[in-house]
CSV table of C-alpha atoms in Angstrom, one decimal:
chain,number,residue,atom,x,y,z
T,1,MET,CA,-0.1,-0.1,0.1
T,2,ALA,CA,1.0,3.4,-0.9
T,3,GLY,CA,2.8,5.2,2.3
T,4,GLU,CA,3.4,1.9,4.0
T,5,GLU,CA,6.6,1.7,5.6
T,6,PRO,CA,9.0,-1.2,4.2
T,7,TYR,CA,9.2,-4.1,6.2
T,8,PRO,CA,12.5,-6.4,5.7
T,9,ARG,CA,10.8,-9.8,5.8
T,10,LYS,CA,13.5,-11.6,3.9
T,11,ILE,CA,16.6,-9.9,5.9
T,12,LEU,CA,14.8,-11.3,9.2
T,13,GLN,CA,13.9,-14.7,7.7
T,14,TYR,CA,17.8,-14.8,6.5
T,15,MET,CA,19.0,-13.4,9.7
T,16,GLU,CA,17.1,-15.7,11.7
T,17,GLY,CA,17.8,-18.7,9.9
T,18,PHE,CA,20.0,-20.6,11.9
T,19,LEU,CA,17.6,-20.5,14.8
T,20,VAL,CA,15.9,-22.9,12.5
T,21,SER,CA,18.7,-25.1,11.6
T,22,LYS,CA,19.5,-25.1,15.7
T,23,THR,CA,15.7,-26.1,16.6
T,24,LEU,CA,16.2,-29.1,14.4
T,25,PHE,CA,19.5,-30.0,15.5
T,26,CYS,CA,18.5,-30.0,19.5
T,27,ALA,CA,15.4,-31.9,18.7
T,28,CYS,CA,17.5,-34.2,17.3
T,29,GLU,CA,20.1,-34.5,19.7
T,30,LEU,CA,17.6,-34.6,22.6
T,31,GLY,CA,16.0,-37.6,20.9
T,32,VAL,CA,12.4,-36.2,20.4
T,33,PHE,CA,11.6,-37.6,17.1
T,34,GLU,CA,13.0,-40.8,18.4
T,35,ARG,CA,11.0,-41.0,21.8
T,36,LEU,CA,7.7,-39.8,19.8
T,37,GLN,CA,8.1,-42.7,17.1
T,38,GLY,CA,5.0,-44.6,16.9
T,39,SER,CA,3.2,-42.8,19.8
T,40,GLN,CA,1.8,-39.3,21.1
T,41,SER,CA,3.2,-37.6,24.2
T,42,SER,CA,2.3,-34.7,26.5
T,43,ALA,CA,5.1,-32.4,27.2
T,44,SER,CA,5.3,-33.0,30.7
T,45,ASP,CA,5.6,-36.6,29.9
T,46,LEU,CA,8.3,-36.1,27.6
T,47,ALA,CA,10.3,-33.7,29.6
T,48,LEU,CA,10.5,-36.4,32.2
T,49,ALA,CA,11.3,-39.3,29.8
T,50,LEU,CA,14.3,-37.0,28.2
T,51,GLY,CA,15.5,-35.3,31.5
T,52,CYS,CA,14.3,-31.9,30.2
T,53,SER,CA,12.5,-28.9,31.9
T,54,GLU,CA,8.8,-28.8,31.1
T,55,ASP,CA,8.9,-25.4,30.0
T,56,GLY,CA,11.8,-25.7,28.0
T,57,ILE,CA,10.7,-28.7,26.2
T,58,GLU,CA,7.2,-27.2,25.5
T,59,ARG,CA,8.6,-24.5,23.6
T,60,LEU,CA,10.7,-26.8,21.5
T,61,LEU,CA,7.8,-29.0,20.8
T,62,ASN,CA,5.8,-26.1,19.7
T,63,SER,CA,8.3,-24.7,17.4
T,64,CYS,CA,8.7,-28.1,15.8
T,65,VAL,CA,5.1,-28.2,15.0
T,66,SER,CA,5.4,-24.7,13.3
T,67,LEU,CA,8.6,-26.2,11.4
T,68,GLU,CA,5.6,-29.1,10.3
T,69,LEU,CA,8.4,-31.6,12.2
T,70,LEU,CA,5.5,-32.7,14.5
T,71,THR,CA,1.9,-32.2,15.0
T,72,ALA,CA,-0.2,-31.5,18.3
T,73,ASN,CA,-3.7,-32.6,18.9
T,74,THR,CA,-5.5,-32.1,22.4
T,75,ASP,CA,-7.3,-34.9,23.7
T,76,PRO,CA,-10.8,-34.5,25.4
T,77,HIS,CA,-8.9,-33.6,28.9
T,78,GLY,CA,-7.5,-30.5,27.3
T,79,THR,CA,-3.8,-32.1,27.1
T,80,VAL,CA,-1.7,-31.3,24.3
T,81,LEU,CA,-0.3,-34.4,22.6
T,82,TYR,CA,2.6,-34.4,20.1
T,83,SER,CA,3.5,-36.9,17.5
T,84,ASN,CA,5.9,-37.3,14.7
T,85,THR,CA,5.0,-36.0,11.0
T,86,ASP,CA,5.3,-38.6,8.2
T,87,MET,CA,8.3,-36.4,7.2
T,88,SER,CA,9.9,-36.8,10.8
T,89,SER,CA,9.3,-40.6,10.7
T,90,MET,CA,11.0,-41.2,7.8
T,91,PHE,CA,14.0,-38.8,8.0
T,92,LEU,CA,14.4,-38.2,11.6
T,93,ILE,CA,14.4,-41.6,13.0
T,94,LYS,CA,17.8,-43.5,13.4
T,95,SER,CA,16.3,-46.8,12.3
T,96,SER,CA,14.7,-45.5,9.1
T,97,PRO,CA,16.5,-46.7,5.8
T,98,ARG,CA,16.1,-42.9,4.6
T,99,SER,CA,17.5,-41.4,8.1
T,100,LEU,CA,19.2,-38.1,7.9
T,101,CYS,CA,20.1,-38.2,11.7
T,102,GLN,CA,23.7,-38.6,11.2
T,103,SER,CA,24.0,-35.8,8.7
T,104,ILE,CA,22.2,-33.9,11.1
T,105,GLU,CA,24.7,-34.9,13.7
T,106,TYR,CA,27.7,-33.9,11.8
T,107,SER,CA,26.2,-30.4,10.6
T,108,SER,CA,25.3,-29.5,14.2
T,109,ARG,CA,28.7,-30.4,15.6
T,110,THR,CA,31.4,-30.0,12.7
T,111,ILE,CA,30.0,-27.9,9.8
T,112,TYR,CA,28.3,-25.6,12.1
T,113,LEU,CA,31.5,-24.8,14.0
T,114,CYS,CA,33.3,-24.4,10.8
T,115,TRP,CA,30.8,-21.7,9.5
T,116,HIS,CA,31.6,-19.8,12.9
T,117,TYR,CA,34.4,-18.5,11.0
T,118,LEU,CA,33.3,-17.9,7.5
T,119,SER,CA,34.0,-14.2,7.6
T,120,ASP,CA,37.8,-15.5,8.2
T,121,ALA,CA,37.4,-18.0,5.2
T,122,VAL,CA,36.3,-15.1,2.5
T,123,ARG,CA,39.1,-13.0,4.1
T,124,GLU,CA,42.0,-15.2,3.8
T,125,GLY,CA,40.3,-17.6,1.0
T,126,LYS,CA,41.1,-21.1,2.8
T,127,ASN,CA,39.4,-23.4,5.2
T,128,GLN,CA,38.9,-22.8,9.0
T,129,TYR,CA,39.8,-26.3,10.3
T,130,GLU,CA,42.8,-25.1,12.5
T,131,LYS,CA,40.8,-22.3,14.0
T,132,ALA,CA,37.6,-24.5,14.3
T,133,PHE,CA,39.3,-27.6,15.9
T,134,GLY,CA,42.8,-26.8,16.2
T,135,VAL,CA,44.3,-29.4,13.5
T,136,ASN,CA,46.6,-28.4,10.5
T,137,SER,CA,44.8,-28.8,7.5
T,138,LYS,CA,47.7,-29.1,5.3
T,139,ASP,CA,46.5,-32.8,4.7
T,140,LEU,CA,43.0,-32.2,4.1
T,141,PHE,CA,41.5,-35.7,5.1
T,142,GLU,CA,43.7,-36.1,7.8
T,143,ALA,CA,42.1,-32.9,9.5
T,144,MET,CA,38.7,-34.0,8.3
T,145,TYR,CA,39.5,-37.6,9.5
T,146,ARG,CA,41.3,-36.0,12.6
T,147,SER,CA,39.7,-39.0,14.9
T,148,ASP,CA,38.1,-42.5,14.7
T,149,GLU,CA,34.9,-40.8,16.0
T,150,GLU,CA,35.1,-37.7,13.7
T,151,MET,CA,35.7,-40.3,10.5
T,152,VAL,CA,32.8,-42.5,11.3
T,153,LYS,CA,30.6,-39.7,11.7
T,154,PHE,CA,31.4,-38.4,8.1
T,155,MET,CA,31.1,-41.8,6.6
T,156,HIS,CA,27.4,-41.6,8.3
T,157,LEU,CA,26.7,-38.3,6.7
T,158,MET,CA,27.8,-39.6,2.9
T,159,ASN,CA,25.8,-43.2,3.8
T,160,SER,CA,22.7,-41.1,4.7
T,161,ILE,CA,23.0,-38.6,1.7
T,162,TRP,CA,23.5,-41.6,-0.7
T,163,ASN,CA,20.4,-43.6,0.6
T,164,ILE,CA,18.4,-40.8,-0.3
T,165,CYS,CA,20.0,-39.2,-3.5
T,166,GLY,CA,22.2,-42.1,-4.7
T,167,ARG,CA,19.8,-43.7,-7.0
T,168,ASP,CA,18.8,-40.6,-9.2
T,169,VAL,CA,22.6,-40.1,-9.9
T,170,ILE,CA,23.3,-43.7,-10.6
T,171,THR,CA,20.6,-44.0,-13.0
T,172,ALA,CA,21.1,-40.9,-14.7
T,173,PHE,CA,22.6,-42.6,-17.5
T,174,ASP,CA,22.6,-46.5,-18.6
T,175,LEU,CA,25.9,-47.7,-16.7
T,176,SER,CA,25.1,-51.4,-17.8
T,177,PRO,CA,27.8,-51.4,-20.5
T,178,PHE,CA,30.2,-50.9,-17.5
T,179,ARG,CA,30.8,-54.3,-16.0
T,180,CYS,CA,33.4,-53.3,-14.1
T,181,ILE,CA,33.4,-50.0,-11.7
T,182,CYS,CA,35.3,-48.5,-9.1
T,183,ASP,CA,34.0,-46.0,-6.7
T,184,LEU,CA,37.1,-43.6,-6.1
T,185,GLY,CA,36.9,-42.3,-2.4
T,186,GLY,CA,33.6,-44.5,-2.3
T,187,CYS,CA,33.6,-44.2,1.4
T,188,SER,CA,30.8,-46.4,3.4
T,189,GLY,CA,29.8,-48.1,0.2
T,190,ALA,CA,26.5,-46.7,-0.1
T,191,LEU,CA,26.9,-45.3,-3.8
T,192,ALA,CA,28.1,-48.6,-4.6
T,193,LYS,CA,25.2,-50.4,-3.3
T,194,GLN,CA,22.9,-48.3,-5.1
T,195,CYS,CA,25.1,-49.1,-8.5
T,196,VAL,CA,24.8,-52.9,-7.7
T,197,SER,CA,21.3,-52.5,-7.2
T,198,ALA,CA,20.6,-50.9,-10.4
T,199,PHE,CA,22.4,-52.6,-12.4
T,200,PRO,CA,22.9,-56.4,-11.6
T,201,GLU,CA,25.6,-57.2,-14.0
T,202,SER,CA,28.0,-55.0,-12.6
T,203,THR,CA,30.9,-55.2,-9.8
T,204,VAL,CA,31.9,-52.1,-7.7
T,205,THR,CA,35.5,-52.0,-6.0
T,206,ILE,CA,35.2,-49.2,-3.4
T,207,PHE,CA,38.8,-47.5,-3.3
T,208,ASP,CA,39.5,-45.5,-0.4
T,209,LEU,CA,42.0,-45.0,2.6
T,210,PRO,CA,42.9,-47.8,4.6
T,211,LYS,CA,41.4,-46.7,7.7
T,212,VAL,CA,38.2,-46.0,5.9
T,213,VAL,CA,37.9,-49.4,4.4
T,214,ARG,CA,38.4,-51.1,7.6
T,215,THR,CA,35.6,-49.1,9.1
T,216,SER,CA,33.4,-49.6,6.0
T,217,GLN,CA,33.9,-53.4,6.0
T,218,GLN,CA,33.3,-53.5,9.9
T,219,HIS,CA,30.0,-51.1,9.9
T,220,PHE,CA,28.7,-50.4,6.4
T,221,VAL,CA,29.2,-53.4,4.1
T,222,SER,CA,28.6,-56.9,4.7
T,223,ASN,CA,29.7,-60.2,3.4
T,224,GLN,CA,26.1,-60.2,1.6
T,225,ASP,CA,27.2,-57.7,-0.7
T,226,GLU,CA,29.2,-60.1,-2.8
T,227,ARG,CA,29.7,-57.9,-6.2
T,228,ILE,CA,31.3,-55.1,-4.0
T,229,CYS,CA,34.7,-55.3,-3.0
T,230,PHE,CA,37.5,-53.1,-1.5
T,231,CYS,CA,41.2,-51.7,-2.5
T,232,GLU,CA,43.3,-49.5,0.0
T,233,GLY,CA,45.1,-47.0,-1.1
T,234,ASP,CA,45.1,-42.7,-1.7
T,235,PHE,CA,44.0,-42.1,-5.0
T,236,PHE,CA,46.7,-39.0,-5.5
T,237,LYS,CA,49.7,-41.1,-4.3
T,238,ASP,CA,48.7,-44.9,-5.1
T,239,GLU,CA,48.2,-47.0,-8.4
T,240,LEU,CA,44.6,-46.9,-9.4
T,241,PRO,CA,42.4,-50.5,-10.2
T,242,GLN,CA,41.9,-50.9,-13.6
T,243,ALA,CA,38.3,-50.6,-14.4
T,244,ASP,CA,35.6,-49.7,-17.1
T,245,LEU,CA,34.1,-46.8,-15.2
T,246,TYR,CA,35.4,-44.5,-12.4
T,247,ILE,CA,33.0,-42.8,-10.1
T,248,LEU,CA,33.9,-39.7,-8.8
T,249,ALA,CA,30.8,-38.8,-6.3
T,250,ARG,CA,31.1,-35.5,-4.2
T,251,ILE,CA,35.3,-35.7,-4.4
T,252,LEU,CA,36.0,-33.3,-7.2
T,253,HIS,CA,34.4,-30.1,-5.1
T,254,ASP,CA,37.0,-30.8,-2.4
T,255,TRP,CA,40.0,-29.8,-4.6
T,256,THR,CA,41.5,-27.2,-6.8
T,257,ASP,CA,41.3,-27.1,-10.3
T,258,GLN,CA,45.0,-28.4,-10.6
T,259,ARG,CA,44.6,-31.0,-8.1
T,260,SER,CA,41.2,-32.1,-10.2
T,261,VAL,CA,43.0,-32.3,-13.5
T,262,GLU,CA,45.9,-34.3,-11.8
T,263,LEU,CA,43.2,-37.1,-10.7
T,264,LEU,CA,41.1,-37.1,-13.6
T,265,THR,CA,44.4,-37.7,-15.7
T,266,LYS,CA,45.6,-40.6,-13.5
T,267,ILE,CA,42.2,-41.9,-14.0
T,268,TYR,CA,42.2,-41.5,-18.0
T,269,GLN,CA,45.5,-43.3,-17.7
T,270,SER,CA,44.1,-46.2,-15.9
T,271,CYS,CA,40.7,-46.3,-17.5
T,272,ARG,CA,40.3,-49.3,-20.1
T,273,THR,CA,39.8,-47.8,-24.0
T,274,GLY,CA,35.8,-47.3,-24.1
T,275,GLY,CA,35.6,-46.5,-20.6
T,276,GLY,CA,34.9,-43.5,-18.8
T,277,VAL,CA,34.5,-41.3,-15.8
T,278,LEU,CA,31.0,-40.8,-13.9
T,279,LEU,CA,31.3,-37.1,-11.8
T,280,VAL,CA,28.6,-36.6,-9.4
T,281,GLU,CA,28.5,-33.1,-8.0
T,282,ALA,CA,26.0,-30.0,-7.2
T,283,LEU,CA,26.1,-28.0,-10.2
T,284,LEU,CA,26.0,-24.5,-10.5
T,285,TYR,CA,24.0,-22.3,-13.0
T,286,GLU,CA,26.3,-21.6,-16.1
T,287,ASP,CA,25.4,-17.7,-15.1
T,288,ASN,CA,26.3,-18.3,-11.6
T,289,SER,CA,22.8,-17.5,-10.4
T,290,GLY,CA,22.2,-20.6,-8.5
T,291,PRO,CA,20.9,-23.2,-7.1
T,292,LEU,CA,20.9,-21.3,-4.1
T,293,THR,CA,21.7,-25.0,-2.2
T,294,ALA,CA,24.8,-25.3,-4.7
T,295,GLN,CA,26.3,-21.7,-3.8
T,296,LEU,CA,25.8,-22.3,-0.1
T,297,TYR,CA,27.8,-25.8,-0.6
T,298,SER,CA,30.5,-23.8,-2.3
T,299,LEU,CA,30.7,-21.2,0.5
T,300,ASN,CA,30.7,-24.8,2.6
T,301,MET,CA,33.6,-26.2,0.7
T,302,LEU,CA,35.6,-22.5,1.2
T,303,VAL,CA,35.3,-23.1,4.8
T,304,GLN,CA,35.9,-26.8,4.8
T,305,THR,CA,38.0,-27.8,1.8
T,306,GLU,CA,40.3,-26.9,-0.9
T,307,GLY,CA,37.6,-26.9,-3.8
T,308,ARG,CA,34.4,-25.3,-4.7
T,309,GLU,CA,31.3,-26.3,-6.5
T,310,ARG,CA,31.5,-25.7,-10.3
T,311,LYS,CA,29.3,-25.3,-13.5
T,312,ALA,CA,28.7,-28.1,-15.9
T,313,SER,CA,31.2,-26.1,-18.5
T,314,ASP,CA,34.1,-25.8,-15.7
T,315,TYR,CA,33.8,-29.7,-15.0
T,316,SER,CA,33.8,-30.2,-19.0
T,317,ARG,CA,36.9,-28.1,-19.2
T,318,LEU,CA,38.6,-30.1,-16.4
T,319,LEU,CA,37.9,-33.3,-18.3
T,320,ARG,CA,38.9,-32.3,-21.5
T,321,ALA,CA,42.3,-31.2,-20.3
T,322,ALA,CA,42.8,-34.9,-18.8
T,323,GLY,CA,41.8,-36.0,-22.4
T,324,PHE,CA,38.2,-37.1,-21.8
T,325,THR,CA,35.9,-36.6,-24.7
T,326,HIS,CA,32.1,-37.1,-25.3
T,327,ILE,CA,30.8,-35.4,-22.3
T,328,GLN,CA,27.4,-35.7,-21.4
T,329,ILE,CA,25.5,-33.6,-18.6
T,330,HIS,CA,22.3,-34.8,-16.8
T,331,ASN,CA,20.3,-32.4,-14.4
T,332,THR,CA,18.5,-34.3,-11.9
T,333,CYS,CA,16.5,-31.3,-11.0
T,334,LYS,CA,17.6,-32.2,-7.4
T,335,ILE,CA,20.7,-31.6,-5.5
T,336,TYR,CA,23.1,-33.6,-7.3
T,337,ASP,CA,23.6,-33.9,-10.8
T,338,ALA,CA,25.6,-36.2,-13.1
T,339,ILE,CA,28.3,-36.1,-15.8
T,340,LEU,CA,29.5,-39.1,-17.9
T,341,ALA,CA,32.6,-38.5,-19.8
T,342,ARG,CA,34.5,-41.4,-22.1
T,343,LYS,CA,37.9,-42.1,-23.1
């Protein structure tokens, strides 16, 4: 309306966005969704069960209702009873195959702490592990895997991501001609499982650091996954297994252009004739106008790694520099996209 004072709604929403994240983190950390799974409870009963103050838990529960993470209904006695929404039951329960609980924990306890130093990262142009955790980040993954506990948390993060997003990127192209596949930095094996499920004639070798391989064998990949095997090594330093197809899923965004070309060149030299490489990354629009998720991920790469999110044309340039041709781009219209390049 004419003469109405401007109201900074969007700015206020952005300014207070961290309150939403911390509300979700807190509810997961306290076990709210676990406790409510398959049942409903009053604030007083939940406070007693979780060892919280009734006033505090009621405020948290009501905030979760507004965020559509919980529902609230009043019984005939006037008591408000809270229960999980379908979305929370699917994604915020640890036992759910599509659980994001481990991702949320990693975001809360690791990524969030790094982002405290975002201004420093922007000024300095480098990651902030030393300030956030007191560890030298010269060796990126030594910093990221600074303890066994931290490594397992990261592996759970990747596991939950590919349990939800893996099928879309693995089936973006027909990979059935590639019978021997190597997933470089395959971590927990979640993407390898999606691959052998979608393409039953293929086998996948997970290539990763020795301690990651051992942890994956102990906690993530069982003997029943017969078409998945492991190879220990550092993909920058050690010889790569021969394969028809190499997968780099959320790998190149960790590294500079120079390091990325170094790795892609090594893959090209190891790749069998007619083979290729599948890149899985969050692609930026060609005019850098979005998507917002990829732009924020790129800031996260600044805070946490040596790399960045890139445009499809950037990855095409890196692939060509390594010798690859016949580059195909597939936008999934979700978080992660796929690029297939052939030798």
